[in-house]
CSV table of C-alpha atoms in Angstrom, one decimal:
chain,number,residue,atom,x,y,z
A,1,MET,CA,-3.1,17.3,6.2
A,2,ARG,CA,-1.5,14.1,5.1
A,3,GLU,CA,0.5,12.0,7.5
A,4,GLU,CA,4.2,12.3,6.5
A,5,MET,CA,6.3,9.3,5.9
A,6,PHE,CA,10.0,10.1,6.7
A,7,TYR,CA,12.8,8.0,5.4
A,8,LYS,CA,15.8,7.8,7.8
A,9,VAL,CA,19.2,8.2,6.3
A,10,LEU,CA,22.6,7.7,8.1
A,11,TRP,CA,24.9,10.6,7.2
A,12,VAL,CA,28.5,10.4,8.2
A,13,GLU,CA,29.8,14.0,8.1
A,14,ASP,CA,32.2,15.8,10.5
A,15,ASP,CA,31.6,19.3,9.3
A,16,LEU,CA,28.8,20.3,11.7
A,17,SER,CA,28.6,23.8,10.2
A,18,ILE,CA,26.8,22.5,7.0
A,19,ILE,CA,24.5,20.0,8.6
A,20,GLN,CA,21.6,22.3,9.4
A,21,GLY,CA,21.3,23.5,5.7
A,22,TYR,CA,21.2,20.0,4.4
A,23,GLN,CA,18.7,18.9,7.0
A,24,ILE,CA,16.3,21.6,5.8
A,25,THR,CA,16.7,20.4,2.2
A,26,ALA,CA,16.3,16.7,3.2
A,27,GLU,CA,13.1,17.4,5.3
A,28,ALA,CA,11.5,18.9,2.3
A,29,LYS,CA,12.0,15.6,0.6
A,30,ASP,CA,10.6,13.6,3.6
A,31,ILE,CA,14.1,12.5,4.7
A,32,GLU,CA,15.4,12.5,8.2
A,33,LEU,CA,19.2,12.8,8.5
A,34,ASP,CA,20.7,10.8,11.4
A,35,VAL,CA,24.2,12.3,11.6
A,36,ALA,CA,27.4,10.7,12.9
A,37,THR,CA,30.7,12.6,12.9
A,38,ASN,CA,32.9,9.4,12.6
A,39,TRP,CA,32.6,5.9,11.3
A,40,GLU,CA,32.9,4.2,14.7
A,41,GLU,CA,29.8,6.0,15.8
A,42,ALA,CA,28.1,5.5,12.5
A,43,GLU,CA,28.7,1.7,12.5
A,44,GLU,CA,27.2,1.4,16.0
A,45,LYS,CA,24.1,3.2,14.8
A,46,LEU,CA,24.0,1.0,11.6
A,47,ARG,CA,24.2,-2.3,13.5
A,48,ILE,CA,21.6,-1.4,16.0
A,49,ASN,CA,19.1,0.3,13.7
A,50,PHE,CA,20.0,-1.4,10.4
A,51,ASN,CA,16.4,-1.9,9.2
A,52,GLU,CA,15.4,1.7,9.9
A,53,TYR,CA,17.8,3.2,7.4
A,54,SER,CA,16.8,3.8,3.8
A,55,ALA,CA,20.3,5.0,2.7
A,56,ILE,CA,23.8,5.8,3.9
A,57,ILE,CA,25.6,9.0,2.8
A,58,LEU,CA,29.4,9.3,3.3
A,59,ASP,CA,31.7,12.3,3.2
A,60,ALA,CA,34.9,11.6,1.3
A,61,GLN,CA,37.2,12.5,4.2
A,62,CYS,CA,36.1,12.0,7.7
A,63,LYS,CA,37.2,10.6,11.1
A,64,ILE,CA,37.3,6.8,11.4
A,65,LYS,CA,37.3,6.5,15.2
A,66,LYS,CA,35.7,8.7,17.8
A,67,ALA,CA,39.0,9.5,19.4
A,68,ASP,CA,40.6,10.7,16.1
A,69,THR,CA,41.4,14.4,16.0
A,70,VAL,CA,41.7,14.7,12.2
A,71,ALA,CA,39.8,13.4,9.2
A,72,SER,CA,41.4,10.4,7.4
A,73,LYS,CA,42.1,10.2,3.7
A,74,LEU,CA,41.7,6.4,4.1
A,75,PHE,CA,38.1,6.9,5.3
A,76,LEU,CA,36.2,5.8,2.2
A,77,GLY,CA,38.4,2.7,1.7
A,78,HIS,CA,37.9,1.6,5.3
A,79,VAL,CA,34.2,2.3,5.3
A,80,SER,CA,33.4,0.6,2.0
A,81,VAL,CA,34.9,-2.7,3.3
A,82,ARG,CA,33.0,-2.4,6.5
A,83,ILE,CA,29.7,-1.7,4.8
A,84,SER,CA,30.1,-4.6,2.5
A,85,ARG,CA,30.7,-6.9,5.4
A,86,ILE,CA,27.7,-5.6,7.3
A,87,PHE,CA,25.5,-6.1,4.3
A,88,GLY,CA,26.7,-9.7,4.1
A,89,GLU,CA,25.9,-10.3,7.7
A,90,LYS,CA,22.4,-8.7,7.4
A,91,HIS,CA,21.6,-10.4,4.1
A,92,LYS,CA,20.4,-7.1,2.8
A,93,PHE,CA,21.7,-4.0,0.9
A,94,ILE,CA,21.1,-0.4,1.8
A,95,PRO,CA,21.8,2.2,-0.9
A,96,TRP,CA,24.9,4.2,-0.2
A,97,TYR,CA,26.5,7.3,-1.7
A,98,VAL,CA,29.4,9.7,-1.4
A,99,LEU,CA,28.5,13.4,-1.0
A,100,SER,CA,31.7,15.5,-0.9
A,101,ALA,CA,33.2,18.8,-2.0
A,102,GLY,CA,35.5,16.7,-4.2
A,103,THR,CA,38.7,18.6,-3.1
A,104,MET,CA,40.5,15.7,-1.4
A,105,ASP,CA,43.8,14.6,-2.9
A,106,ASP,CA,43.4,11.6,-5.3
A,107,PHE,CA,39.6,11.9,-4.9
A,108,SER,CA,38.9,10.3,-8.3
A,109,ILE,CA,41.3,7.4,-7.7
A,110,VAL,CA,39.7,6.7,-4.3
A,111,LEU,CA,36.2,6.7,-5.9
A,112,GLU,CA,37.3,4.3,-8.6
A,113,LEU,CA,38.6,1.9,-6.0
A,114,ILE,CA,35.5,1.8,-3.9
A,115,ASN,CA,33.1,1.8,-6.8
A,116,THR,CA,33.1,-2.0,-6.9
A,117,GLU,CA,31.1,-4.3,-9.2
A,118,GLU,CA,28.8,-4.9,-6.3
A,119,ARG,CA,28.0,-1.1,-6.1
A,120,GLN,CA,27.9,-0.7,-9.9
A,121,ASN,CA,25.2,-3.4,-10.1
A,122,PHE,CA,22.8,-1.0,-8.3
A,123,ASP,CA,23.4,2.1,-10.4
A,124,SER,CA,20.3,1.6,-12.4
A,125,LEU,CA,18.2,1.4,-9.2
A,126,TRP,CA,20.0,3.7,-6.8
A,127,GLY,CA,21.5,6.3,-9.1
A,128,PRO,CA,25.2,7.1,-9.2
A,129,MET,CA,27.5,6.8,-6.2
A,130,LYS,CA,29.1,10.2,-6.3
A,131,TYR,CA,27.5,13.6,-5.7
A,132,ILE,CA,29.3,17.0,-5.3
A,133,LYS,CA,28.4,19.5,-2.6
A,134,ALA,CA,27.2,22.9,-3.8
A,135,LYS,CA,27.3,21.9,-7.4
A,136,ASP,CA,24.3,22.3,-9.7
A,137,GLU,CA,23.2,20.1,-12.6
A,138,GLU,CA,20.9,21.2,-15.4
A,139,ILE,CA,17.7,19.1,-15.6
A,140,ASP,CA,14.9,20.1,-18.0
A,141,GLY,CA,16.4,23.6,-18.3
A,142,LYS,CA,16.6,24.1,-14.5
A,143,LYS,CA,19.6,24.1,-12.3
A,144,VAL,CA,19.2,21.6,-9.5
A,145,ALA,CA,21.7,21.0,-6.7
A,146,GLN,CA,23.3,17.6,-6.7
A,147,GLU,CA,22.3,17.0,-3.1
A,148,GLU,CA,18.7,17.5,-4.1
A,149,ILE,CA,19.1,14.9,-6.9
A,150,LEU,CA,20.6,12.6,-4.3
A,151,PHE,CA,17.7,13.0,-1.9
A,152,ASP,CA,15.2,12.4,-4.7
A,153,ASN,CA,17.0,9.2,-5.6
A,154,ILE,CA,16.9,8.1,-2.0
A,155,ARG,CA,13.2,8.8,-1.6
A,156,GLN,CA,12.4,6.9,-4.8
A,157,VAL,CA,14.4,3.9,-3.8
A,158,ALA,CA,13.1,3.9,-0.2
A,159,SER,CA,9.5,3.5,-1.5
A,160,SER,CA,10.4,0.0,-2.8
A,161,THR,CA,13.1,-1.3,-0.4
A,162,GLY,CA,11.9,-4.8,-0.9
A,163,ILE,CA,13.7,-4.8,-4.2
A,164,ASN,CA,17.0,-4.5,-2.5
A,165,THR,CA,16.4,-7.7,-0.5
A,166,VAL,CA,15.3,-9.6,-3.6
A,167,LEU,CA,18.5,-8.5,-5.4
A,168,PHE,CA,20.6,-9.7,-2.4
A,169,ARG,CA,18.8,-13.1,-2.0
A,170,HIS,CA,19.1,-13.8,-5.7
A,171,SER,CA,22.4,-12.0,-6.6
A,172,ASP,CA,23.6,-15.2,-8.3
A,173,VAL,CA,20.7,-14.8,-10.7
A,174,PHE,CA,20.7,-11.1,-11.3
A,175,LYS,CA,24.5,-11.0,-12.0
A,176,TYR,CA,23.6,-12.6,-15.4
A,177,LEU,CA,20.6,-10.3,-16.3
A,178,GLY,CA,20.8,-6.7,-17.5
A,179,LYS,CA,22.9,-4.3,-19.4
A,180,GLY,CA,26.4,-5.5,-20.2
A,181,ARG,CA,25.7,-9.0,-18.7
A,182,VAL,CA,25.5,-12.5,-20.2
A,183,PHE,CA,21.8,-11.9,-20.9
A,184,ASP,CA,21.9,-8.2,-22.0
A,185,TYR,CA,18.2,-7.5,-21.6
A,186,THR,CA,17.0,-5.0,-19.0
A,187,LYS,CA,13.4,-6.2,-19.5
A,188,ALA,CA,14.3,-9.7,-18.5
A,189,ARG,CA,15.9,-8.3,-15.3
A,190,SER,CA,12.8,-6.2,-14.7
A,191,TYR,CA,10.4,-9.1,-15.1
A,192,MET,CA,12.3,-11.2,-12.6
A,193,LEU,CA,12.5,-8.4,-10.1
A,194,LYS,CA,8.8,-7.9,-10.4
A,195,MET,CA,7.8,-11.5,-10.0
A,196,LEU,CA,10.2,-12.2,-7.1
A,197,SER,CA,9.2,-9.0,-5.3
A,198,ALA,CA,5.6,-10.2,-5.5
A,199,LEU,CA,6.6,-13.5,-4.0
A,200,TYR,CA,8.6,-12.0,-1.0
A,201,TYR,CA,6.6,-8.8,-0.5
A,202,PRO,CA,2.9,-9.4,-1.5
A,203,GLU,CA,1.8,-6.6,0.8
A,204,GLU,CA,3.9,-4.2,-1.4
A,205,ASN,CA,2.6,-5.6,-4.6
A,206,LEU,CA,-1.2,-5.8,-4.0
A,207,ASN,CA,-2.0,-5.0,-7.7
A,208,PHE,CA,0.3,-7.7,-9.1
A,209,VAL,CA,-1.3,-9.8,-11.8
A,210,TYR,CA,-0.3,-13.4,-12.2
A,211,GLU,CA,0.5,-13.7,-15.9
A,212,GLY,CA,2.1,-16.3,-18.0
A,213,ASN,CA,3.7,-13.8,-20.4
A,214,PRO,CA,6.6,-12.7,-18.1
A,215,LEU,CA,7.7,-16.3,-17.6
A,216,ARG,CA,7.7,-16.9,-21.3
A,217,LYS,CA,9.3,-13.6,-22.1
A,218,VAL,CA,12.2,-14.2,-19.7
A,219,ILE,CA,12.8,-17.6,-21.4
A,220,GLU,CA,12.7,-16.0,-24.8
A,221,TYR,CA,15.3,-13.5,-23.7
A,222,LEU,CA,17.4,-16.4,-22.4
A,223,PHE,CA,17.1,-18.0,-25.9
A,224,ARG,CA,18.0,-14.7,-27.6
A,225,GLY,CA,21.1,-14.6,-25.4
A,226,ALA,CA,21.9,-18.2,-26.3
A,227,ASN,CA,21.6,-17.2,-30.0
A,228,ASN,CA,23.9,-14.2,-29.5
A,229,PHE,CA,26.7,-16.3,-27.9
A,230,GLY,CA,26.3,-19.2,-30.3
A,231,LEU,CA,24.3,-21.8,-28.5
A,232,LEU,CA,21.1,-21.5,-30.6
A,233,PRO,CA,20.9,-21.4,-34.4
A,234,ASP,CA,19.0,-18.8,-36.4
A,235,ASP,CA,16.7,-21.7,-37.6
A,236,CYS,CA,14.9,-21.3,-34.3
A,237,ILE,CA,13.9,-17.8,-35.1
A,238,ASP,CA,10.8,-17.3,-37.4
A,239,SER,CA,10.4,-14.7,-40.2
A,240,ASN,CA,8.9,-12.2,-37.7
A,241,GLY,CA,11.9,-12.3,-35.5
A,242,HIS,CA,10.2,-14.4,-32.8
A,243,ILE,CA,12.0,-17.2,-31.1
A,244,VAL,CA,10.1,-20.4,-31.7
A,245,LEU,CA,10.2,-21.4,-28.1
A,246,LEU,CA,9.3,-25.1,-28.3
A,247,ASP,CA,11.8,-25.6,-31.1
A,248,ALA,CA,14.5,-23.7,-29.2
A,249,SER,CA,13.7,-25.8,-26.1
A,250,ARG,CA,14.0,-29.1,-28.1
A,251,PHE,CA,17.2,-28.1,-29.8
A,252,MET,CA,18.9,-27.2,-26.5
A,253,ALA,CA,17.6,-30.3,-24.9
A,254,GLY,CA,19.4,-32.3,-27.6
A,255,LEU,CA,16.4,-33.5,-29.6
A,256,ASP,CA,15.9,-33.6,-33.3
A,257,THR,CA,14.1,-30.3,-34.3
A,258,ASN,CA,12.1,-29.7,-37.4
A,259,VAL,CA,12.8,-26.5,-39.4
A,260,TYR,CA,10.0,-25.3,-41.6
A,261,GLU,CA,9.7,-22.9,-44.5
A,262,GLY,CA,6.1,-21.9,-44.3
A,263,ARG,CA,4.4,-25.3,-43.7
A,264,THR,CA,7.0,-27.2,-45.6
A,265,LEU,CA,9.5,-29.2,-43.7
A,266,LYS,CA,12.9,-27.8,-44.8
A,267,HIS,CA,15.2,-30.0,-42.8
A,268,LYS,CA,16.0,-31.2,-39.3
A,269,ILE,CA,18.6,-29.9,-36.9
A,270,ARG,CA,20.0,-31.0,-33.6
A,271,PHE,CA,22.9,-30.2,-31.3
A,272,GLY,CA,25.8,-32.7,-31.6
A,273,ASN,CA,25.3,-36.4,-32.1
A,274,PRO,CA,22.0,-38.2,-31.4
A,275,GLY,CA,21.4,-40.9,-28.8
A,276,THR,CA,19.3,-44.0,-29.2
A,277,GLY,CA,16.1,-42.6,-27.7
A,278,LYS,CA,13.1,-41.0,-29.4
A,279,ASP,CA,14.1,-38.0,-31.6
A,280,GLY,CA,17.7,-38.7,-30.8
A,281,ALA,CA,17.3,-38.3,-27.0
A,282,GLY,CA,20.2,-39.4,-24.9
A,283,GLY,CA,22.9,-37.9,-27.2
A,284,ASP,CA,24.7,-34.6,-27.0
A,285,CYS,CA,22.8,-31.7,-25.5
A,286,ILE,CA,23.2,-28.2,-24.0
A,287,PHE,CA,20.4,-28.5,-21.4
A,288,ASN,CA,20.8,-31.3,-18.9
A,289,GLN,CA,17.7,-33.4,-18.2
A,290,GLU,CA,16.7,-31.4,-15.2
A,291,ILE,CA,17.0,-28.0,-17.0
A,292,ALA,CA,15.2,-29.3,-20.1
A,293,MET,CA,12.3,-30.5,-17.9
A,294,PHE,CA,12.1,-27.1,-16.1
A,295,VAL,CA,12.0,-25.1,-19.3
A,296,LYS,CA,9.5,-27.4,-21.0
A,297,ASN,CA,7.2,-27.3,-17.9
A,298,ILE,CA,7.4,-23.5,-17.6
A,299,LEU,CA,6.5,-23.1,-21.3
A,300,ASN,CA,3.5,-25.5,-20.9
A,301,PHE,CA,2.3,-23.8,-17.8
A,302,SER,CA,2.6,-20.2,-19.1
A,303,SER,CA,0.9,-21.2,-22.4
A,304,SER,CA,-0.5,-18.6,-24.8
A,305,ASP,CA,1.2,-16.9,-27.8
A,306,SER,CA,3.5,-14.4,-26.0
A,307,HIS,CA,6.6,-12.9,-27.4
A,308,THR,CA,8.9,-10.1,-26.3
A,309,ASN,CA,7.3,-7.6,-28.6
A,310,GLU,CA,3.7,-8.3,-27.6
A,311,ASP,CA,1.7,-7.1,-24.6
A,312,ASP,CA,-1.4,-9.3,-24.5
A,313,PRO,CA,-1.5,-10.9,-21.1
A,314,TYR,CA,-2.2,-14.6,-20.3
A,315,GLU,CA,-3.6,-14.4,-16.8
A,316,ILE,CA,-3.3,-17.3,-14.3
A,317,GLU,CA,-6.0,-18.1,-11.8
A,318,GLU,CA,-5.4,-16.8,-8.3
A,319,LYS,CA,-5.7,-20.3,-6.9
A,320,LYS,CA,-2.7,-21.3,-9.0
A,321,LYS,CA,-0.4,-18.6,-7.6
A,322,GLU,CA,1.7,-21.1,-5.6
A,323,ILE,CA,2.3,-23.0,-8.8
A,324,PHE,CA,3.2,-19.8,-10.6
A,325,PHE,CA,5.8,-18.8,-8.0
A,326,GLY,CA,7.2,-22.4,-8.0
A,327,TYR,CA,8.0,-21.9,-11.7
A,328,VAL,CA,9.5,-18.4,-11.0
A,329,LEU,CA,12.0,-20.1,-8.6
A,330,GLN,CA,12.6,-22.8,-11.2
A,331,LEU,CA,13.3,-20.1,-13.7
A,332,CYS,CA,15.9,-18.6,-11.3
A,333,HIS,CA,17.6,-22.0,-11.3
A,334,VAL,CA,17.6,-22.1,-15.1
A,335,ILE,CA,19.1,-18.6,-15.4
A,336,LYS,CA,21.9,-19.5,-13.0
A,337,TRP,CA,22.6,-22.8,-14.7
A,338,LEU,CA,22.6,-21.3,-18.2
A,339,GLY,CA,24.7,-18.3,-17.1
A,340,ASP,CA,27.2,-20.6,-15.5
A,341,THR,CA,27.3,-22.9,-18.5
A,342,SER,CA,27.1,-20.4,-21.4
A,343,GLY,CA,30.9,-20.3,-21.9
A,344,HIS,CA,31.4,-24.1,-21.9
A,345,PHE,CA,29.8,-24.9,-25.3
A,346,LYS,CA,30.5,-24.2,-28.9
A,347,LEU,CA,27.7,-24.4,-31.4
A,348,ASN,CA,27.6,-27.9,-33.0
A,349,ILE,CA,24.7,-28.2,-35.3
A,350,VAL,CA,24.0,-31.4,-37.2
A,351,LEU,CA,21.6,-31.1,-40.2
């Protein structure tokens, strides 16, 4: 018989009559429910045993203090603020959800208020915030209770909790990556999560392969984003739809850049007015000198012909893994800088 791994979940629920049934369902999913009937008690548990919890489940209407005699309609608003503060103090996120009958007055309005941008950022990893008690959902032709779906989400996330810490430590990077963001590419977000998780939690990523491709692919996605919001001309995209990375890097660094048709030089382009240095260096540019150097060095290090629609890996020697992670962190800086800067420029191409 295998040794069970139980994931501990803090559940704030004052209706003791339903707890046993949920505990049976949770245990079948390898989840242990640690129940608190009010937020004051729950917060004590959370602060003392923070790193033990894999998730937090909240009822919509519950008592705030131990001495309260009735549940409060202000419960979720109060708790969501407290949770956010605790996460900030601990420098770590724990997935949290609302499991409710949904009968509270103004339930949808309250959910809209607490479903902050911070919480929405985690929907793709944690699943949705709201679940309704005793309500089924049809999945693959079968009716599944929403609490079972919730417990499955918790179990899946709990198996890779290091990701949550990475997202917190680099929240100023990931706010620019992913669906609906400045760089609207989920793969770019996924590559960065994978590389940073391997840096912080090598014991959870024993099969991680050090490859140049992910570094180059993230940069290509950054350039595609730059093209979308008008910082990079179509001249830096070849006939196969690939970003010509070195040309894009030169253009954004403010250097004269050759544009070819086949092997024939068609014309030269640059951003803004040239300087007096080689290839117009020292003039107008998008990248500052530091960012231009980081991008150029990352491209040189990662080497190989790798594009966002190709899967052939360029593997890096194990002895160079420290250098690899150094470039991963430099890439974090590039993403933050370009995300911050993206709205400050208008495309200014000189032919």
